[in-house]
Tab-separated table of C-alpha atoms and ligand atoms in Angstrom:
chain	number	residue	atom	x	y	z
L	1	MET	CA	-0.354	0.008	-0.084
L	2	ILE	CA	1.364	3.422	-1.086
L	3	GLY	CA	0.919	6.684	0.847
L	4	LYS	CA	2.686	9.042	3.045
L	5	GLU	CA	4.500	8.234	6.503
L	6	GLY	CA	2.058	9.504	9.368
L	7	SER	CA	-0.147	12.637	9.495
L	8	LEU	CA	0.765	16.224	10.205
L	9	GLU	CA	-3.041	17.380	10.667
L	10	ALA	CA	-5.052	16.864	13.936
L	11	PRO	CA	-6.725	13.429	14.007
L	12	THR	CA	-10.598	13.715	13.293
L	13	ARG	CA	-13.274	10.858	13.812
L	14	HIS	CA	-15.928	9.698	11.032
L	15	PRO	CA	-19.003	9.348	12.851
L	16	LEU	CA	-20.319	5.584	13.431
L	17	ASP	CA	-22.424	4.938	10.317
L	18	TRP	CA	-24.350	2.125	12.174
L	19	LYS	CA	-27.854	2.786	10.767
L	20	SER	CA	-26.577	1.962	7.403
L	21	GLU	CA	-26.820	-1.462	5.739
L	22	ASP	CA	-23.035	-1.670	4.912
L	23	PHE	CA	-22.223	-1.425	8.684
L	24	TRP	CA	-23.785	-4.842	9.125
L	25	ASP	CA	-22.717	-6.564	5.990
L	26	GLU	CA	-20.347	-8.793	7.488
L	27	ALA	CA	-18.497	-9.684	3.954
L	28	LYS	CA	-17.703	-6.026	4.179
L	29	VAL	CA	-16.327	-5.682	7.769
L	30	PHE	CA	-14.271	-8.566	7.135
L	31	ALA	CA	-12.565	-6.739	4.186
L	32	GLU	CA	-12.030	-3.674	6.339
L	33	LEU	CA	-10.487	-5.667	9.386
L	34	HIS	CA	-8.470	-7.639	6.712
L	35	ARG	CA	-7.381	-3.918	5.195
L	36	ILE	CA	-6.591	-2.579	8.500
L	37	TYR	CA	-5.060	-5.561	10.183
L	38	ASP	CA	-2.629	-5.777	6.727
L	39	ILE	CA	-1.655	-1.996	7.675
L	40	CYS	CA	-0.814	-2.929	11.240
L	41	HIS	CA	1.257	-5.712	10.304
L	42	GLY	CA	3.460	-3.363	8.571
L	43	CYS	CA	3.244	-1.225	11.402
L	44	ARG	CA	3.234	-2.873	14.785
L	45	ARG	CA	3.591	0.258	16.857
L	46	CYS	CA	0.678	-0.856	19.267
L	47	VAL	CA	2.161	-4.288	19.941
L	48	ASN	CA	2.423	-3.552	23.872
L	49	LEU	CA	-0.928	-1.587	24.330
L	50	CYS	CA	-3.263	-4.623	24.958
L	51	THR	CA	-3.467	-8.350	23.863
L	52	ALA	CA	-5.563	-7.544	20.562
L	53	PHE	CA	-2.317	-6.659	18.830
L	54	PRO	CA	-0.140	-9.154	19.713
L	55	THR	CA	-2.884	-11.772	19.166
L	56	LEU	CA	-3.133	-10.312	15.627
L	57	PHE	CA	0.709	-10.432	15.235
L	58	ASP	CA	1.328	-13.857	16.410
L	59	LEU	CA	-1.487	-15.244	14.124
L	60	ILE	CA	0.359	-13.565	11.074
L	61	ASP	CA	3.780	-14.770	12.327
L	62	GLU	CA	3.093	-18.029	12.996
L	63	GLY	CA	1.088	-18.727	9.762
L	64	PRO	CA	2.577	-20.533	6.734
L	65	THR	CA	3.603	-17.208	4.603
L	66	GLY	CA	4.214	-14.839	7.548
L	67	GLU	CA	1.763	-12.465	6.101
L	68	LEU	CA	-1.901	-11.529	6.961
L	69	ASP	CA	-2.927	-13.906	3.832
L	70	GLY	CA	-1.583	-16.678	5.803
L	71	VAL	CA	-4.237	-16.221	8.416
L	72	ASP	CA	-7.585	-17.938	8.392
L	73	PRO	CA	-9.969	-14.958	8.541
L	74	ALA	CA	-12.323	-16.774	11.205
L	75	SER	CA	-9.427	-16.275	13.253
L	76	TYR	CA	-10.331	-12.414	13.037
L	77	TRP	CA	-12.524	-12.789	15.838
L	78	GLU	CA	-9.447	-13.575	18.467
L	79	VAL	CA	-8.534	-10.239	17.979
L	80	VAL	CA	-12.147	-8.795	18.267
L	81	ASP	CA	-12.446	-10.539	21.450
L	82	ARG	CA	-9.395	-9.040	22.956
L	83	CYS	CA	-10.343	-5.113	22.081
L	84	TYR	CA	-12.305	-3.543	24.834
L	85	LEU	CA	-12.483	-0.664	23.004
L	86	CYS	CA	-10.254	1.816	25.052
L	87	ASP	CA	-9.414	3.711	22.305
L	88	MET	CA	-5.811	4.362	23.128
L	89	CYS	CA	-4.494	2.916	19.951
L	90	TYR	CA	-6.168	5.414	17.983
L	91	MET	CA	-5.636	8.276	20.575
L	92	SER	CA	-2.165	7.873	21.518
L	93	LYS	CA	-0.408	5.805	18.880
L	94	CYS	CA	-1.610	5.850	15.274
L	95	PRO	CA	-0.256	8.110	12.542
L	96	TYR	CA	-2.847	6.760	10.108
L	97	VAL	CA	-6.035	7.838	11.406
L	98	PRO	CA	-8.074	10.353	9.449
L	99	PRO	CA	-7.375	12.555	8.017
L	100	HIS	CA	-4.561	10.329	6.856
L	101	PRO	CA	-5.643	8.640	3.608
L	102	TRP	CA	-5.270	5.177	5.015
L	103	ASN	CA	-8.269	6.174	7.364
L	104	VAL	CA	-7.094	3.522	10.041
L	105	ASP	CA	-9.697	3.582	13.155
L	106	PHE	CA	-8.984	0.137	14.680
L	107	PRO	CA	-11.536	0.546	17.491
L	108	HIS	CA	-14.562	1.547	15.152
L	109	VAL	CA	-13.931	-1.417	13.053
L	110	GLN	CA	-13.700	-3.771	16.013
L	111	LEU	CA	-16.959	-1.970	17.330
L	112	ARG	CA	-18.614	-2.893	13.910
L	113	ALA	CA	-17.404	-6.597	14.487
L	114	LYS	CA	-18.675	-6.694	18.056
L	115	ALA	CA	-22.271	-5.329	16.657
L	116	ILE	CA	-22.427	-8.264	14.181
L	117	GLN	CA	-21.378	-10.895	16.864
L	118	PHE	CA	-24.104	-9.291	19.498
L	119	ARG	CA	-26.400	-9.715	16.443
L	120	LYS	CA	-25.606	-13.101	16.153
L	121	GLY	CA	-26.054	-13.824	20.078
L	122	VAL	CA	-23.957	-13.496	22.951
L	123	LYS	CA	-23.118	-15.533	26.387
L	124	VAL	CA	-25.869	-14.657	29.037
L	125	ARG	CA	-22.868	-13.893	31.231
L	126	ASP	CA	-22.229	-10.687	28.651
L	127	ARG	CA	-25.863	-9.519	29.034
L	128	ILE	CA	-25.784	-9.510	32.465
L	129	LEU	CA	-22.317	-8.265	33.266
L	130	SER	CA	-23.348	-5.397	30.860
L	131	SER	CA	-26.868	-4.677	32.299
L	132	THR	CA	-25.092	-2.642	35.252
L	133	ASP	CA	-28.523	-0.611	36.087
L	134	ALA	CA	-30.384	-3.626	36.732
L	135	MET	CA	-27.584	-5.561	38.556
L	136	GLY	CA	-27.301	-3.097	40.593
L	137	LYS	CA	-30.695	-2.301	41.638
L	138	LEU	CA	-30.867	-5.990	42.558
L	139	ALA	CA	-28.209	-6.661	44.187
L	140	SER	CA	-28.157	-3.678	46.593
L	141	ILE	CA	-31.531	-4.640	47.695
L	142	PRO	CA	-31.175	-4.425	51.544
L	143	VAL	CA	-31.550	-8.001	52.176
L	144	VAL	CA	-30.220	-9.107	49.040
L	145	VAL	CA	-26.668	-7.049	49.410
L	146	LYS	CA	-25.438	-8.815	52.625
L	147	PHE	CA	-25.928	-12.117	50.717
L	148	VAL	CA	-24.345	-10.736	47.454
L	149	ASN	CA	-21.148	-9.249	49.448
L	150	ALA	CA	-20.622	-12.378	51.273
L	151	ALA	CA	-21.059	-14.675	48.253
L	152	ASN	CA	-18.592	-12.323	46.211
L	153	LYS	CA	-16.040	-13.248	49.046
L	154	SER	CA	-16.820	-16.806	49.434
L	155	LYS	CA	-14.791	-19.498	47.970
L	156	PRO	CA	-17.304	-22.067	47.180
L	157	ALA	CA	-19.956	-19.429	45.959
L	158	ARG	CA	-17.390	-17.684	43.648
L	159	ALA	CA	-16.405	-21.552	42.073
L	160	VAL	CA	-20.154	-21.773	41.274
L	161	LEU	CA	-20.075	-18.139	40.061
L	162	GLU	CA	-17.260	-19.149	37.470
L	163	LYS	CA	-18.730	-22.387	36.434
L	164	VAL	CA	-22.300	-21.169	35.851
L	165	LEU	CA	-21.414	-17.355	34.689
L	166	GLY	CA	-17.979	-17.508	33.802
L	167	VAL	CA	-16.809	-14.767	36.324
L	168	HIS	CA	-13.250	-15.587	37.214
L	169	ARG	CA	-13.177	-16.831	40.903
L	170	ASP	CA	-9.884	-14.763	41.463
L	171	ARG	CA	-11.680	-11.166	40.497
L	172	VAL	CA	-11.915	-9.104	43.444
L	173	LEU	CA	-15.614	-7.827	43.030
L	174	PRO	CA	-17.026	-4.586	44.391
L	175	GLU	CA	-19.176	-4.411	46.684
L	176	TYR	CA	-22.968	-3.421	46.732
L	177	ASP	CA	-24.147	-0.554	48.932
L	178	SER	CA	-27.809	-0.691	49.673
L	179	ALA	CA	-27.762	3.052	50.904
L	180	HIS	CA	-27.639	4.370	47.342
L	181	PHE	CA	-26.086	7.789	46.383
L	182	ARG	CA	-28.965	9.099	44.876
L	183	ARG	CA	-31.183	8.304	47.717
L	184	HIS	CA	-28.672	9.980	50.636
L	185	ALA	CA	-27.374	12.629	48.369
L	186	ARG	CA	-27.295	16.009	50.667
L	187	LEU	CA	-27.474	18.756	47.665
L	188	PRO	CA	-25.460	22.107	48.504
L	189	ALA	CA	-28.535	24.196	48.349
L	190	ASP	CA	-29.018	28.037	48.707
L	191	LEU	CA	-25.665	28.976	47.261
L	192	PRO	CA	-25.435	31.877	44.924
L	193	VAL	CA	-24.315	30.718	41.449
L	194	LYS	CA	-21.452	32.499	40.157
L	195	ASP	CA	-20.607	31.972	36.540
L	196	GLY	CA	-16.932	32.058	35.364
L	197	SER	CA	-15.882	32.815	31.966
L	198	LYS	CA	-14.989	28.839	31.817
L	199	THR	CA	-17.223	27.467	34.162
L	200	PRO	CA	-21.269	27.235	34.829
L	201	GLY	CA	-21.550	28.295	38.494
L	202	LYS	CA	-23.842	25.660	39.150
L	203	ALA	CA	-23.480	21.727	38.826
L	204	ALA	CA	-25.899	18.658	37.684
L	205	ILE	CA	-24.615	15.397	39.113
L	206	PHE	CA	-24.968	12.211	36.594
L	207	ALA	CA	-24.400	9.651	39.575
L	208	THR	CA	-23.125	6.611	37.288
L	209	CYS	CA	-24.318	3.052	38.140
L	210	TYR	CA	-21.041	2.448	40.041
L	211	VAL	CA	-21.146	5.300	42.333
L	212	ASN	CA	-24.854	4.655	43.018
L	213	TYR	CA	-24.888	1.317	43.753
L	214	ASN	CA	-21.223	0.213	44.593
L	215	GLU	CA	-19.296	3.442	46.018
L	216	PRO	CA	-21.567	6.152	46.945
L	217	HIS	CA	-18.831	7.759	48.998
L	218	ILE	CA	-17.506	9.266	46.033
L	219	GLY	CA	-20.645	11.023	44.931
L	220	HIS	CA	-20.858	12.353	48.561
L	221	ASP	CA	-17.124	13.577	48.257
L	222	LEU	CA	-17.869	15.225	45.171
L	223	LEU	CA	-20.808	17.053	46.622
L	224	ALA	CA	-19.012	18.083	49.292
L	225	VAL	CA	-16.336	19.205	47.375
L	226	LEU	CA	-18.657	21.299	45.219
L	227	ALA	CA	-20.130	22.694	48.458
L	228	HIS	CA	-16.883	23.938	49.891
L	229	ASN	CA	-16.493	25.663	46.751
L	230	GLY	CA	-19.678	27.429	46.827
L	231	VAL	CA	-21.208	25.709	43.813
L	232	PRO	CA	-24.655	24.700	44.055
L	233	ALA	CA	-25.882	21.473	42.759
L	234	VAL	CA	-28.766	18.872	41.738
L	235	LEU	CA	-29.036	15.469	40.770
L	236	VAL	CA	-30.106	14.518	37.234
L	237	GLU	CA	-33.795	14.085	37.680
L	238	ASP	CA	-33.947	10.518	35.692
L	239	GLU	CA	-30.791	8.721	35.220
L	240	ALA	CA	-30.046	5.285	33.336
L	241	CYS	CA	-27.020	3.699	32.772
L	242	CYS	CA	-25.045	5.665	30.040
L	243	GLY	CA	-24.699	2.718	27.748
L	244	MET	CA	-21.021	2.360	27.886
L	245	PRO	CA	-21.080	-1.328	28.971
L	246	LYS	CA	-23.697	-2.256	25.924
L	247	LEU	CA	-21.456	-0.281	23.517
L	248	GLU	CA	-18.410	-2.413	24.749
L	249	LEU	CA	-20.680	-5.624	24.144
L	250	GLY	CA	-21.706	-4.043	20.441
L	251	ASP	CA	-25.080	-3.787	21.504
L	252	LEU	CA	-25.880	-0.646	19.894
L	253	GLU	CA	-29.651	-0.858	20.184
L	254	SER	CA	-29.570	-0.816	23.576
L	255	VAL	CA	-27.400	2.147	23.823
L	256	ALA	CA	-29.769	3.937	21.677
L	257	ARG	CA	-32.412	3.297	24.463
L	258	SER	CA	-30.124	4.666	27.100
L	259	LYS	CA	-29.723	7.923	24.850
L	260	GLU	CA	-33.502	8.230	24.460
L	261	ARG	CA	-34.046	7.996	28.367
L	262	ASN	CA	-30.712	10.021	29.575
L	263	ILE	CA	-30.745	13.003	26.818
L	264	PRO	CA	-33.842	14.957	27.524
L	265	ALA	CA	-33.186	15.476	31.184
L	266	LEU	CA	-29.383	16.268	30.467
L	267	ALA	CA	-30.500	18.382	27.569
L	268	ARG	CA	-32.893	20.299	29.655
L	269	LEU	CA	-29.640	21.044	32.439
L	270	ALA	CA	-27.348	21.942	29.743
L	271	ARG	CA	-29.975	24.627	28.423
L	272	ALA	CA	-30.703	25.744	31.790
L	273	GLY	CA	-26.968	26.635	32.257
L	274	TYR	CA	-25.569	23.586	34.172
L	275	ALA	CA	-22.091	22.041	34.211
L	276	ILE	CA	-23.053	18.163	34.339
L	277	LEU	CA	-20.328	16.496	36.136
L	278	SER	CA	-19.975	12.620	35.926
L	279	PRO	CA	-17.322	10.944	38.307
L	280	VAL	CA	-16.464	8.211	36.276
L	281	PRO	CA	-14.107	8.663	33.171
L	282	SER	CA	-16.260	5.831	31.033
L	283	CYS	CA	-19.850	7.290	31.533
L	284	THR	CA	-18.154	10.988	30.877
L	285	LEU	CA	-16.728	9.851	27.716
L	286	MET	CA	-19.868	8.257	26.557
L	287	PHE	CA	-21.576	11.843	26.462
L	288	LYS	CA	-18.436	13.701	24.935
L	289	GLN	CA	-17.588	11.430	22.639
L	290	GLU	CA	-19.569	8.032	21.538
L	291	LEU	CA	-22.993	9.426	21.582
L	292	PRO	CA	-22.094	12.394	19.415
L	293	LEU	CA	-20.284	9.508	17.067
L	294	MET	CA	-23.268	7.569	16.941
L	295	PHE	CA	-25.674	10.564	16.725
L	296	PRO	CA	-24.225	13.165	14.672
L	297	GLY	CA	-27.162	15.307	13.844
L	298	ASP	CA	-28.808	15.279	17.270
L	299	GLU	CA	-28.693	18.811	18.382
L	300	ASP	CA	-29.639	17.459	22.308
L	301	VAL	CA	-26.754	14.976	21.820
L	302	ALA	CA	-24.005	18.036	20.952
L	303	LEU	CA	-25.689	20.231	23.647
L	304	VAL	CA	-25.000	17.640	26.520
L	305	ALA	CA	-21.412	16.817	25.132
L	306	GLY	CA	-20.527	20.661	25.579
L	307	ALA	CA	-22.060	20.512	29.144
L	308	MET	CA	-20.474	17.579	30.273
L	309	PHE	CA	-17.399	17.628	32.597
L	310	ASP	CA	-14.915	15.497	34.416
L	311	PRO	CA	-14.994	16.776	37.687
L	312	PHE	CA	-11.382	17.715	38.026
L	313	GLU	CA	-11.480	19.262	34.506
L	314	TYR	CA	-14.290	21.362	35.936
L	315	LEU	CA	-12.514	22.267	39.064
L	316	VAL	CA	-9.194	23.100	37.074
L	317	LEU	CA	-11.477	25.458	34.845
L	318	ARG	CA	-12.975	26.952	38.130
L	319	HIS	CA	-9.484	27.729	39.600
L	320	LYS	CA	-8.641	29.346	36.166
L	321	ASP	CA	-11.615	31.556	36.796
L	322	GLY	CA	-10.245	32.457	40.085
L	323	LEU	CA	-12.811	30.553	41.818
L	324	LEU	CA	-11.568	27.618	43.369
L	325	ASN	CA	-10.883	27.260	47.263
L	326	THR	CA	-7.173	26.648	47.493
L	327	ASP	CA	-7.071	26.480	51.445
L	328	PHE	CA	-5.608	22.991	51.675
L	329	ARG	CA	-5.092	22.162	55.336
L	330	ASN	CA	-4.010	18.455	55.026
L	331	PRO	CA	-0.866	17.519	53.135
L	332	LEU	CA	-1.613	14.001	50.706
L	333	GLY	CA	2.003	12.801	51.055
L	334	ARG	CA	2.825	10.200	48.108
L	335	VAL	CA	0.175	9.731	45.528
L	336	SER	CA	0.800	7.224	43.312
L	337	TYR	CA	-2.115	7.950	40.454
L	338	HIS	CA	-3.137	6.010	37.633
L	339	VAL	CA	-4.499	7.854	34.723
L	340	PRO	CA	-7.432	5.740	33.441
L	341	CYS	CA	-7.673	5.105	29.328
L	342	HIS	CA	-10.872	6.530	29.001
L	343	LEU	CA	-9.742	9.716	30.742
L	344	ARG	CA	-6.980	10.259	28.430
L	345	VAL	CA	-8.748	10.239	25.472
L	346	GLN	CA	-11.060	13.082	26.433
L	347	LYS	CA	-7.728	14.908	25.349
L	348	MET	CA	-8.102	17.676	28.293
L	349	GLY	CA	-4.338	17.089	30.042
L	350	LEU	CA	-3.870	15.664	33.119
L	351	LYS	CA	-6.372	17.824	35.598
L	352	THR	CA	-6.459	15.600	38.367
L	353	ARG	CA	-2.748	15.472	38.517
L	354	GLU	CA	-2.557	19.506	38.051
L	355	LEU	CA	-4.923	19.731	41.166
L	356	LEU	CA	-3.776	17.245	43.598
L	357	GLU	CA	-0.322	18.857	43.036
L	358	MET	CA	-1.348	22.242	44.021
L	359	VAL	CA	-1.927	20.773	47.734
L	360	PRO	CA	1.091	21.479	49.750
L	361	GLY	CA	3.180	18.240	51.233
L	362	THR	CA	1.922	16.147	47.825
L	363	GLN	CA	4.113	14.207	45.637
L	364	VAL	CA	2.391	12.487	42.925
L	365	THR	CA	3.711	9.861	40.804
L	366	THR	CA	1.602	9.343	37.615
L	367	VAL	CA	1.255	6.183	35.756
L	368	GLU	CA	-0.274	6.461	32.265
L	369	ARG	CA	-0.567	2.807	31.360
L	370	CYS	CA	-3.757	0.954	30.616
L	371	SER	CA	-4.263	-1.178	33.810
L	372	GLY	CA	-5.938	-3.975	31.790
L	373	HIS	CA	-9.617	-4.066	33.574
L	374	ASP	CA	-11.733	-2.407	31.486
L	375	GLY	CA	-15.864	-2.787	32.679
L	376	THR	CA	-16.401	-6.049	32.468
L	377	TRP	CA	-13.494	-7.786	30.266
L	378	GLY	CA	-10.965	-8.196	32.951
L	379	VAL	CA	-14.079	-9.869	35.372
L	380	LYS	CA	-14.453	-12.912	32.646
L	381	THR	CA	-12.593	-16.223	33.237
L	382	GLU	CA	-11.062	-16.337	29.875
L	383	TYR	CA	-9.631	-12.837	30.153
L	384	PHE	CA	-8.877	-12.589	33.811
L	385	GLU	CA	-5.044	-13.507	33.760
L	386	GLN	CA	-4.487	-11.360	30.636
L	387	SER	CA	-5.955	-8.464	32.438
L	388	MET	CA	-3.791	-8.917	35.347
L	389	LYS	CA	-0.555	-9.482	32.970
L	390	ILE	CA	-1.303	-6.245	31.072
L	391	GLY	CA	-2.030	-4.466	34.449
L	392	ARG	CA	1.468	-5.887	35.714
L	393	PRO	CA	3.569	-2.608	34.684
L	394	VAL	CA	1.027	-0.402	36.189
L	395	PHE	CA	1.266	-2.164	39.366
L	396	ARG	CA	4.855	-2.251	39.614
L	397	LEU	CA	5.273	1.413	38.764
L	398	MET	CA	2.474	2.393	41.080
L	399	ALA	CA	4.401	0.449	43.954
L	400	GLU	CA	7.764	1.911	43.232
L	401	ALA	CA	6.943	5.090	44.692
L	402	GLN	CA	6.183	3.786	48.093
L	403	PRO	CA	2.958	5.603	48.304
L	404	ASP	CA	0.900	6.401	51.005
L	405	HIS	CA	-2.235	6.472	48.818
L	406	ILE	CA	-3.035	4.852	45.421
L	407	SER	CA	-5.616	6.644	43.135
L	408	SER	CA	-7.251	6.327	39.970
L	409	ASP	CA	-10.190	8.327	38.360
L	410	CYS	CA	-11.492	5.114	37.417
L	411	ALA	CA	-12.961	3.402	40.533
L	412	ILE	CA	-12.899	0.091	39.017
L	413	ALA	CA	-9.354	0.587	37.420
L	414	ALA	CA	-8.286	1.344	41.489
L	415	ARG	CA	-9.708	-1.766	42.458
L	416	HIS	CA	-7.897	-3.779	40.122
L	417	ILE	CA	-4.578	-2.130	40.844
L	418	GLU	CA	-4.963	-2.319	44.568
L	419	GLN	CA	-5.584	-6.346	43.880
L	420	GLY	CA	-2.531	-6.436	41.691
L	421	MET	CA	-0.460	-4.604	44.098
L	422	ALA	CA	-1.355	-7.309	46.870
L	423	ALA	CA	0.806	-6.294	49.908
L	424	ALA	CA	2.316	-3.388	48.586
L	425	PRO	CA	1.750	-0.204	50.709
L	426	GLY	CA	-0.836	2.581	50.101
L	427	LEU	CA	-4.486	3.061	50.857
L	428	LYS	CA	-6.866	3.225	48.067
L	429	ARG	CA	-8.759	6.518	47.823
L	430	HIS	CA	-10.528	8.269	44.867
L	431	PRO	CA	-8.933	11.467	43.755
L	432	ILE	CA	-12.098	13.443	44.781
L	433	ASN	CA	-11.705	11.334	48.316
L	434	LEU	CA	-8.321	12.987	48.261
L	435	LEU	CA	-9.397	16.351	47.761
L	436	ARG	CA	-11.671	16.413	50.067
L	437	LEU	CA	-9.190	14.753	52.663
L	438	ALA	CA	-6.816	17.789	51.727
L	439	TYR	CA	-9.530	20.695	52.443
L	440	GLY	CA	-10.101	18.677	55.712
L	441	ILE	CA	-14.003	18.628	54.948
C	1	LIG	S1	-9.179	0.168	21.311
C	1	LIG	FE1	-7.459	-0.540	23.154
C	1	LIG	S2	-8.050	-2.704	23.468
C	1	LIG	FE2	-8.735	-2.234	21.508
C	1	LIG	S3	-7.158	-2.641	20.185
C	1	LIG	FE3	-7.111	-0.378	20.836
C	1	LIG	S4	-5.433	-0.281	22.542
C	1	LIG	FE4	-6.181	-2.361	22.253
C	2	LIG	S1	-3.677	1.105	14.893
C	2	LIG	FE1	-2.305	2.697	13.828
C	2	LIG	S2	-0.004	2.497	14.971
C	2	LIG	FE2	-1.181	0.880	15.575
C	2	LIG	S3	-0.454	-0.766	14.780
C	2	LIG	FE3	-2.219	-0.542	13.455
C	2	LIG	S4	-1.597	1.213	11.914
C	2	LIG	FE4	-0.027	1.042	13.572
């Protein structure tokens, strides 16, 4: 293939043409997989990002010709199954993304293949794990929650779960909490709205399934930090899962249903001048990037994307507006901080680190590598070992700093890192919890 090396222009991204007939045409998807895999074979820059690329290169290298024509196209699915759509190859490595004429969008062709795979039928396990909202509601019912949390820690119960559902017995699972964040949120009211030139002066919280059902304290910490900074806040009135777990499964119809449920309320808040904050990077990314790519002509989707902030992005912009309280009372010591992939691809710089480093007596060691968990991928029996292997350099780098705290904006990645670090020092805390600690509130 002839073409110039690399592109000097800023990357762009084509919308996901998922409503066209071509999108669902398996022969056309395989032709596109073949075209892109062949370019990757000649490039190999992404070999250490995840296990999708090594799988592809092993298939080629171990084939009879040492080229892609020696690989049985049926094996292409092995690569598809190892991609968890973190977007890092597109965003951080690939010089051939649009507007380069080679038009390489590795994650999007994987997503297209996953969508076809989903229509053919996927495991019950994958449908259950990606139904975070329904699972959260059920598992956190007061009587049920004790049983679920105990079972998740019981070896015999986990052996059964592995056999029946394909959830690896050694994966540490998050606890459920019956005191849902949305039910117990104490909203900072009666505060005057102070708009800045870069930030709206009032916030709406998109709680997320994970914070609502698993770690409500993250939401409470966020509200406390906002109140301490004089920002009045409300909850998004009617909230469903953002759709990211369904997107990763290729279940695009469910993503569309989540969008229909969430976007009207979010668009009303955006029109009313709220900054919408979501404390889980994957959910924030869903609204900032994935829905606009799936629904490119939808005005409300674009409006919500423009109003959506990562909490630390918002707080650092608040600082630029001269409206952030920087009266920190407590040093944080050594913090090993992991930047999740879904935060990196939001292309806003390292705002969490920037803010934590403003706290006197704080040394932040930053680790910018994929932890290897993804939402549900690293939980599955067949991928657990690979997930721990991908995470190994992260575990090592996080431990090397002998941290007082280990932290990641992604609470799921943080739990995975804590598991991988085993007996290494450092108390796991979400960055917003660290900030609350620094304020002494
Ligand atoms: S999107 Fe992420 S998981 Fe998928 S191939 Fe690219 S780097 Fe690997
Ligand atoms: S995605 Fe791009 S950078 Fe990565 S191996 Fe393929 S061509 Fe190379």
